[in-house]
XYZ file of C-alpha atoms in Angstrom:
491
model
C -14.029 -22.095 33.994
C -11.563 -23.110 31.310
C -12.706 -25.454 28.451
C -10.034 -27.150 26.545
C -10.592 -28.934 23.222
C -7.463 -31.074 24.024
C -5.373 -31.806 26.930
C -3.938 -28.680 28.721
C -0.086 -28.334 28.628
C 1.967 -28.392 31.921
C 3.035 -24.944 33.184
C 5.761 -23.502 30.889
C 9.255 -23.467 32.158
C 12.287 -21.288 31.255
C 13.670 -23.753 28.688
C 10.520 -24.894 27.141
C 10.388 -22.363 24.405
C 11.258 -23.873 21.134
C 14.762 -23.170 19.954
C 15.630 -23.284 16.145
C 18.369 -21.901 13.895
C 15.710 -20.438 11.816
C 14.428 -17.096 13.478
C 10.778 -17.679 12.096
C 10.679 -20.870 14.047
C 12.339 -19.835 17.165
C 10.870 -18.968 20.539
C 7.464 -17.677 20.304
C 7.528 -17.547 16.562
C 7.171 -21.429 16.619
C 3.835 -22.841 15.678
C 1.576 -24.534 18.138
C -0.307 -27.673 17.475
C -3.667 -27.396 19.265
C -7.027 -25.584 19.009
C -8.374 -24.556 22.297
C -11.218 -22.662 24.102
C -10.593 -20.918 27.430
C -13.449 -19.319 29.195
C -13.670 -16.848 32.066
C -10.116 -15.980 32.068
C -8.538 -14.844 35.186
C -7.568 -11.021 35.537
C -4.574 -9.265 36.858
C -5.472 -5.589 37.652
C -9.145 -4.470 36.908
C -11.062 -5.621 33.755
C -13.176 -2.881 32.415
C -16.848 -3.558 32.412
C -18.072 -0.922 29.985
C -17.280 -2.438 26.514
C -17.979 -5.651 24.482
C -16.955 -7.195 21.338
C -14.520 -9.335 19.561
C -10.778 -9.055 18.896
C -9.373 -11.415 16.255
C -5.701 -11.723 15.283
C -4.494 -13.672 12.137
C -0.946 -15.119 11.787
C 1.324 -17.882 10.423
C 1.106 -21.318 12.169
C 2.454 -24.203 10.050
C 0.243 -27.286 10.111
C 3.050 -29.498 9.133
C 6.590 -29.230 10.360
C 8.541 -27.255 7.690
C 11.348 -29.119 5.993
C 12.525 -26.182 3.873
C 14.176 -22.729 4.536
C 11.050 -21.372 6.326
C 10.031 -17.905 6.128
C 7.625 -16.387 8.553
C 5.156 -15.668 5.790
C 4.873 -19.478 4.936
C 2.832 -20.788 8.011
C -0.852 -21.714 7.452
C -3.225 -19.098 8.609
C -4.442 -19.378 12.224
C -7.078 -17.111 14.034
C -6.889 -16.132 17.720
C -10.132 -14.688 19.055
C -10.800 -12.837 22.165
C -14.305 -12.260 23.344
C -15.047 -9.313 25.526
C -18.547 -9.302 27.341
C -18.503 -6.465 29.909
C -15.876 -7.713 32.186
C -15.979 -11.530 30.991
C -13.344 -12.490 28.623
C -12.822 -15.825 26.702
C -10.383 -17.148 23.967
C -10.437 -19.619 21.239
C -8.143 -20.341 18.138
C -8.550 -22.292 14.900
C -6.731 -22.899 11.804
C -8.159 -21.226 8.513
C -9.086 -24.410 6.609
C -7.973 -23.286 3.180
C -8.252 -25.450 -0.013
C -4.561 -25.759 0.057
C -4.455 -26.995 3.627
C -7.158 -29.457 2.901
C -5.006 -30.851 0.006
C -2.146 -31.374 2.244
C -4.230 -33.012 4.917
C -5.668 -35.461 2.475
C -1.880 -36.194 1.442
C -0.744 -36.364 5.039
C 2.293 -34.006 4.309
C 3.121 -30.506 3.194
C 2.815 -30.102 -0.622
C 4.015 -26.592 -0.887
C 7.317 -25.004 0.377
C 7.768 -21.185 0.784
C 9.097 -17.880 -0.259
C 12.789 -19.076 -0.003
C 12.173 -21.995 -2.253
C 11.242 -22.519 -5.800
C 7.404 -22.376 -6.529
C 5.311 -25.459 -6.907
C 5.943 -26.388 -10.430
C 2.752 -28.834 -11.031
C 0.317 -26.108 -9.661
C 0.631 -23.206 -12.043
C -2.768 -21.951 -10.724
C -1.277 -21.789 -7.128
C 2.418 -21.927 -7.409
C 2.722 -20.452 -3.952
C 0.401 -21.659 -1.255
C -2.434 -19.223 -0.367
C -2.362 -19.594 3.524
C -4.859 -16.822 4.087
C -2.567 -15.895 7.036
C -2.215 -12.058 6.791
C -5.176 -10.016 7.646
C -8.662 -10.411 9.044
C -11.755 -8.180 8.700
C -15.338 -8.394 9.529
C -18.040 -7.919 6.941
C -21.744 -8.726 6.781
C -21.813 -11.157 9.637
C -18.628 -13.133 8.726
C -14.860 -12.793 9.199
C -12.781 -12.702 6.132
C -9.249 -14.013 6.135
C -6.797 -12.774 3.315
C -3.334 -13.359 2.027
C -0.543 -10.817 1.298
C 0.173 -12.129 -2.356
C -3.551 -11.637 -3.299
C -5.593 -14.955 -3.229
C -9.110 -16.215 -2.672
C -10.328 -15.052 0.695
C -11.934 -17.398 3.131
C -15.161 -16.948 5.240
C -15.115 -17.650 8.983
C -17.820 -17.757 11.574
C -16.914 -15.090 14.012
C -18.151 -17.077 17.088
C -16.855 -20.635 16.419
C -13.896 -19.770 14.022
C -15.147 -22.555 11.793
C -14.092 -21.993 8.156
C -17.239 -21.562 6.076
C -15.446 -21.862 2.828
C -14.088 -19.540 0.140
C -15.686 -16.145 -0.160
C -15.971 -15.673 -3.875
C -19.237 -13.416 -3.819
C -21.081 -15.354 -6.426
C -17.822 -15.700 -8.491
C -17.154 -11.972 -8.535
C -13.797 -12.531 -6.748
C -11.176 -15.147 -7.518
C -8.579 -13.297 -5.580
C -8.117 -10.378 -3.251
C -5.248 -8.497 -1.653
C -4.434 -8.714 2.139
C -6.159 -5.536 3.061
C -9.712 -4.790 2.059
C -11.606 -2.039 3.633
C -14.996 -2.408 5.220
C -17.042 0.656 5.936
C -19.032 0.441 9.139
C -21.416 3.286 8.044
C -22.603 1.726 4.821
C -21.714 -1.942 5.360
C -19.871 -1.999 2.028
C -16.519 -3.931 1.578
C -14.055 -2.158 -0.798
C -11.449 -4.573 -2.225
C -8.591 -4.681 -4.517
C -6.412 -7.437 -6.095
C -3.193 -7.574 -8.050
C -1.542 -10.015 -10.439
C 1.585 -10.748 -12.467
C -0.683 -10.886 -15.533
C -2.952 -8.519 -17.015
C -5.167 -7.141 -15.612
C -2.578 -6.147 -13.083
C -4.976 -4.661 -10.666
C -8.816 -4.717 -10.207
C -10.975 -2.905 -7.769
C -14.519 -3.455 -6.503
C -17.282 -3.006 -3.874
C -19.535 -5.687 -2.153
C -22.537 -4.627 -0.704
C -23.904 -5.399 2.940
C -26.001 -7.983 1.350
C -22.755 -9.831 0.256
C -23.613 -9.157 -3.376
C -21.133 -7.546 -5.784
C -21.936 -3.895 -6.493
C -19.013 -2.624 -8.514
C -15.913 -3.835 -10.207
C -13.200 -2.103 -12.642
C -9.906 -2.887 -13.911
C -7.216 -0.330 -13.057
C -4.936 0.347 -15.998
C -1.251 -0.247 -15.132
C 1.709 -0.741 -17.448
C 2.838 -3.907 -15.702
C 2.826 -5.911 -12.442
C 3.519 -3.995 -9.254
C 3.337 -4.822 -5.480
C 0.557 -2.799 -3.601
C -0.123 -4.025 -0.230
C -2.987 -1.678 1.061
C -5.551 0.747 -0.162
C -7.494 3.711 1.377
C -11.151 4.747 1.221
C -12.858 8.089 2.313
C -16.541 8.712 2.134
C -16.682 9.037 -1.462
C -13.438 7.977 -2.860
C -10.921 5.040 -3.188
C -7.156 5.384 -3.316
C -5.056 2.648 -4.918
C -1.362 2.528 -4.930
C 1.245 2.137 -7.743
C 4.691 2.380 -5.925
C 7.902 1.877 -7.915
C 8.473 -1.316 -6.301
C 7.985 -4.304 -8.608
C 8.748 -7.930 -8.832
C 12.216 -8.839 -10.253
C 11.614 -10.376 -13.697
C 14.583 -12.525 -13.648
C 13.692 -14.052 -10.285
C 10.344 -14.769 -11.296
C 11.437 -16.523 -14.441
C 13.628 -18.643 -12.079
C 10.507 -19.422 -9.862
C 11.671 -17.317 -7.108
C 10.237 -14.102 -5.296
C 12.365 -10.950 -5.168
C 11.714 -7.284 -5.310
C 13.191 -4.183 -7.278
C 12.955 -0.590 -6.391
C 13.026 1.940 -9.202
C 14.177 5.258 -7.604
C 13.711 7.320 -10.914
C 9.985 6.615 -11.092
C 7.420 8.447 -8.899
C 4.722 6.961 -6.737
C 1.419 7.059 -8.365
C -2.048 7.011 -6.648
C -5.280 6.357 -8.418
C -8.267 8.431 -6.757
C -11.453 6.965 -8.024
C -15.102 7.631 -6.972
C -16.213 4.622 -4.821
C -18.486 3.376 -7.582
C -16.661 5.175 -10.294
C -15.654 3.889 -13.760
C -12.102 3.611 -14.857
C -12.400 6.591 -16.973
C -13.100 8.632 -13.749
C -9.758 7.731 -12.205
C -7.638 10.689 -11.338
C -3.878 9.929 -11.129
C -1.573 11.785 -8.750
C 2.196 11.565 -8.660
C 4.419 12.031 -5.508
C 8.025 11.216 -4.485
C 9.302 7.646 -4.996
C 8.327 5.641 -1.848
C 7.081 2.396 -0.757
C 4.285 1.756 1.850
C 2.683 -1.373 3.575
C -0.083 0.027 5.496
C -2.446 2.996 5.498
C -3.591 4.824 8.689
C -6.709 6.291 7.179
C -7.908 8.670 4.471
C -10.684 11.465 4.483
C -11.886 14.368 2.450
C -11.012 17.875 3.265
C -12.479 20.459 0.972
C -11.112 19.843 -2.500
C -8.476 17.546 -1.170
C -8.369 13.917 -0.489
C -5.938 13.265 2.433
C -4.113 9.943 3.100
C -1.917 9.198 5.987
C 0.188 6.133 6.074
C 3.576 4.541 7.248
C 6.073 4.341 4.306
C 9.618 2.949 4.627
C 12.354 5.552 5.578
C 14.434 6.212 2.418
C 18.137 6.675 2.983
C 20.623 8.112 0.675
C 23.721 6.345 -0.608
C 25.117 9.748 -1.573
C 23.475 13.322 -1.544
C 20.275 13.134 -3.729
C 20.520 9.553 -4.561
C 18.166 6.994 -2.806
C 19.991 3.881 -1.403
C 18.129 1.299 -3.500
C 19.916 -1.764 -2.102
C 19.415 -0.684 1.573
C 15.595 -0.493 1.028
C 15.404 -3.860 -0.783
C 17.447 -5.574 1.891
C 15.216 -3.804 4.612
C 12.149 -5.309 2.738
C 13.675 -8.772 2.150
C 15.080 -9.121 5.646
C 11.691 -8.108 7.293
C 13.440 -5.258 8.937
C 11.419 -2.064 10.154
C 12.203 1.422 9.392
C 9.213 3.658 8.919
C 7.897 7.161 9.018
C 4.438 8.636 9.594
C 3.536 10.480 6.543
C 0.724 12.342 4.884
C -0.215 12.956 1.246
C -2.827 15.425 0.004
C -4.475 15.102 -3.502
C -5.931 18.306 -4.781
C -8.998 17.227 -6.981
C -9.256 20.895 -8.258
C -5.597 21.404 -9.307
C -4.285 17.786 -9.708
C -1.438 18.552 -7.535
C -0.041 16.430 -4.548
C 1.291 17.964 -1.304
C 3.094 15.563 1.070
C 4.729 16.043 4.399
C 6.377 13.914 7.250
C 4.217 13.813 10.279
C 6.722 12.063 12.500
C 10.241 10.897 11.543
C 11.401 10.180 15.255
C 9.575 6.973 16.162
C 9.762 3.839 14.120
C 6.250 2.599 14.098
C 3.872 0.585 11.895
C 0.753 -1.735 12.014
C -1.548 1.371 12.281
C -4.955 1.085 14.015
C -7.730 3.509 14.381
C -11.198 3.652 15.853
C -13.215 1.664 13.240
C -16.248 4.121 13.227
C -13.753 6.776 11.712
C -12.786 4.782 8.768
C -12.752 6.970 5.798
C -13.620 10.094 8.087
C -11.330 12.456 9.416
C -9.560 11.198 12.646
C -7.139 12.596 15.049
C -5.780 9.403 16.823
C -4.018 6.455 15.580
C -2.364 3.592 17.459
C 0.809 1.875 16.183
C 3.253 -0.854 17.154
C 6.706 0.663 17.940
C 9.932 -1.154 16.584
C 13.729 -1.059 17.215
C 15.734 -0.630 14.149
C 17.584 -3.444 12.371
C 17.213 -7.097 12.920
C 17.074 -9.934 10.507
C 13.965 -11.864 9.842
C 13.134 -11.396 13.439
C 11.433 -8.097 13.849
C 10.506 -7.069 17.581
C 7.344 -5.489 18.606
C 8.128 -4.005 21.948
C 5.692 -1.290 22.454
C 2.592 0.716 21.463
C 2.077 4.222 20.552
C -0.864 6.758 20.386
C -0.313 9.321 17.773
C -1.958 12.730 17.413
C -2.099 13.129 13.658
C -2.624 16.747 13.853
C 0.593 17.690 15.669
C 2.754 14.705 15.323
C 2.937 14.331 19.041
C 2.687 10.831 20.634
C 2.626 8.926 23.863
C 4.105 5.450 24.263
C 4.191 2.360 26.433
C 6.606 -0.528 26.570
C 7.065 -3.185 29.399
C 10.566 -3.855 28.119
C 12.433 -4.563 24.668
C 11.708 -8.354 24.758
C 8.019 -7.949 25.051
C 5.997 -8.551 21.849
C 2.816 -6.549 21.181
C 0.726 -7.842 18.370
C -1.202 -5.411 16.229
C -4.049 -4.169 18.710
C -7.565 -3.455 18.187
C -9.385 -0.272 19.303
C -12.552 -1.233 21.381
C -15.091 1.791 21.773
C -16.551 2.164 25.348
C -20.203 1.705 25.670
C -21.787 5.136 24.581
C -18.447 6.752 23.882
C -18.115 10.598 24.069
C -14.983 11.049 21.856
C -12.870 9.411 19.339
C -10.392 8.107 21.824
C -13.028 6.963 24.515
C -12.296 3.430 24.449
C -9.566 0.744 24.970
C -6.593 -0.820 23.185
C -6.608 -4.584 23.177
C -3.715 -6.774 22.378
C -2.278 -10.358 22.348
C 1.169 -9.935 24.123
C 4.141 -12.273 24.619
C 5.612 -11.579 28.271
C 9.029 -12.890 28.332
C 9.449 -12.352 31.927
C 6.527 -14.762 32.870
C 7.193 -16.891 29.775
C 3.437 -16.553 29.031
C 1.112 -15.084 26.422
C -1.516 -12.727 27.828
C -4.253 -10.520 26.837
C -3.567 -6.665 27.744
C -6.097 -4.045 27.867
C -5.139 -0.273 27.866
C -7.140 2.771 28.441
C -6.932 5.050 25.451
C -8.670 8.110 26.685
C -6.237 11.206 26.930
C -2.728 10.090 27.904
C -3.660 7.088 29.810
C -2.108 4.579 27.534
C 1.320 5.571 28.868
C 0.149 4.367 32.360
C 0.352 0.724 31.094
C -2.395 -1.842 30.886
C -5.299 -1.676 33.296
C -5.871 -5.456 33.016
C -3.765 -8.476 32.067
C -5.348 -11.705 31.545
C -2.719 -14.596 31.305
C -3.453 -17.502 28.894
C -2.994 -21.086 29.784
C -0.680 -21.605 26.886
C 1.356 -19.302 24.546
C -0.074 -17.667 21.396
C 2.664 -17.411 18.679
C 3.579 -14.002 17.310
C 1.315 -12.992 14.239
C 0.322 -10.280 11.738
C -2.791 -8.345 11.462
C -5.775 -8.052 13.772
C -9.253 -6.355 14.017
C -11.750 -5.417 16.732
C -15.482 -5.819 16.062
C -17.707 -4.010 18.492
C -20.640 -5.668 19.995
C -22.888 -3.012 18.279
C -21.547 -4.063 14.885
C -21.979 -7.772 15.707
C -25.452 -7.238 16.786
C -26.363 -5.708 13.339
C -25.907 -9.140 11.714
C -27.418 -11.609 14.402
């Protein structure tokens, strides 16, 4: 049975995809204008019956048609949720009802523009719209949606996707970065934020009771552009990369980045509930990274694995700064799989490349291993180049111990959104489960949910189940999978 909140669209034809001169609004990047519920989805292949839980993906979906030079990061947040229940699968989607979207709905038009335009001058408190469109995590019975520029997060009902309001945790949080880190073992949520004004970074912990447990300011000399953080069982790792906002562009009300190749990367390793005085600073080679794979403790060392940008040289020994800045500004993809080791006894950093062959990002792990040593990670694979239209044509399973991998792609025009790892009921190993993802299938001109068996090398065999959706789901950003066991803890 399919239940629709609004009328169902006719079958999509070859020429029905939106076409636009702006890549971020073209094809399956274009927004949709409906909130739907589809139940008991049909299956191609065999849908596994040995797992249950919730896969949710966030992404940009402009509520009002943009009349500016639109950037893919500008769209209002929209959640797409897939519920798995031992063989039965359903789907629903809803906009994140942010305060900014509510203000626009009251006015009946868009009031903010985006990254390529000047900031809104009459709202110094929110010159760029907090769309809450970047990431989604589950904590203490609620979904949290977050924004890449660090803004107030929003709480969402995981079953209905109704926005419950802002999540300020009794006033403890007025902004938060896109990537907080929930710990399934303790129920805590570790968060950080960053700002153009002092304090330039803060870090804190929210308890499983949704009460603030800890918060400190991180001493920085000026504003930087961190995107993620890492946690282990006892420590948190915060990032100070030599990528910073361009001060001239900021003064002109625009957004631009500058990389400083003569400065090191710095990492603050602090006990989870530690004071600012307990921070241990470690330096490493100049780099910039968006996303962490995982971190853990290994004897005297704190280990962090992530996917930094690949740095090229303009001449021997000199980083090609302009190339990196263009790569970031044009949303191109060029990454390594990398490891840093911070020795708490000696204060030294060791670092190494795990893989420099594949170009992969959007790393996902089995959530039960967050902050604990893991062997397997799952990434989206990219082709190089492109301009504001990155392609996500495949999935990879990495062995972090050896650097080996297996990969799958149905073809270069397929688009695999960030997947989620769904553990089997009563799993026997770290990789005993499934990878689930929303996928754009260009051959059939349809969006579908794909399910891959992750055990051993089975990912390379392709999806064990495909579930076509009655209408398309636009390409998006980050996702999370919440196991039924975790959901049941907060009923």
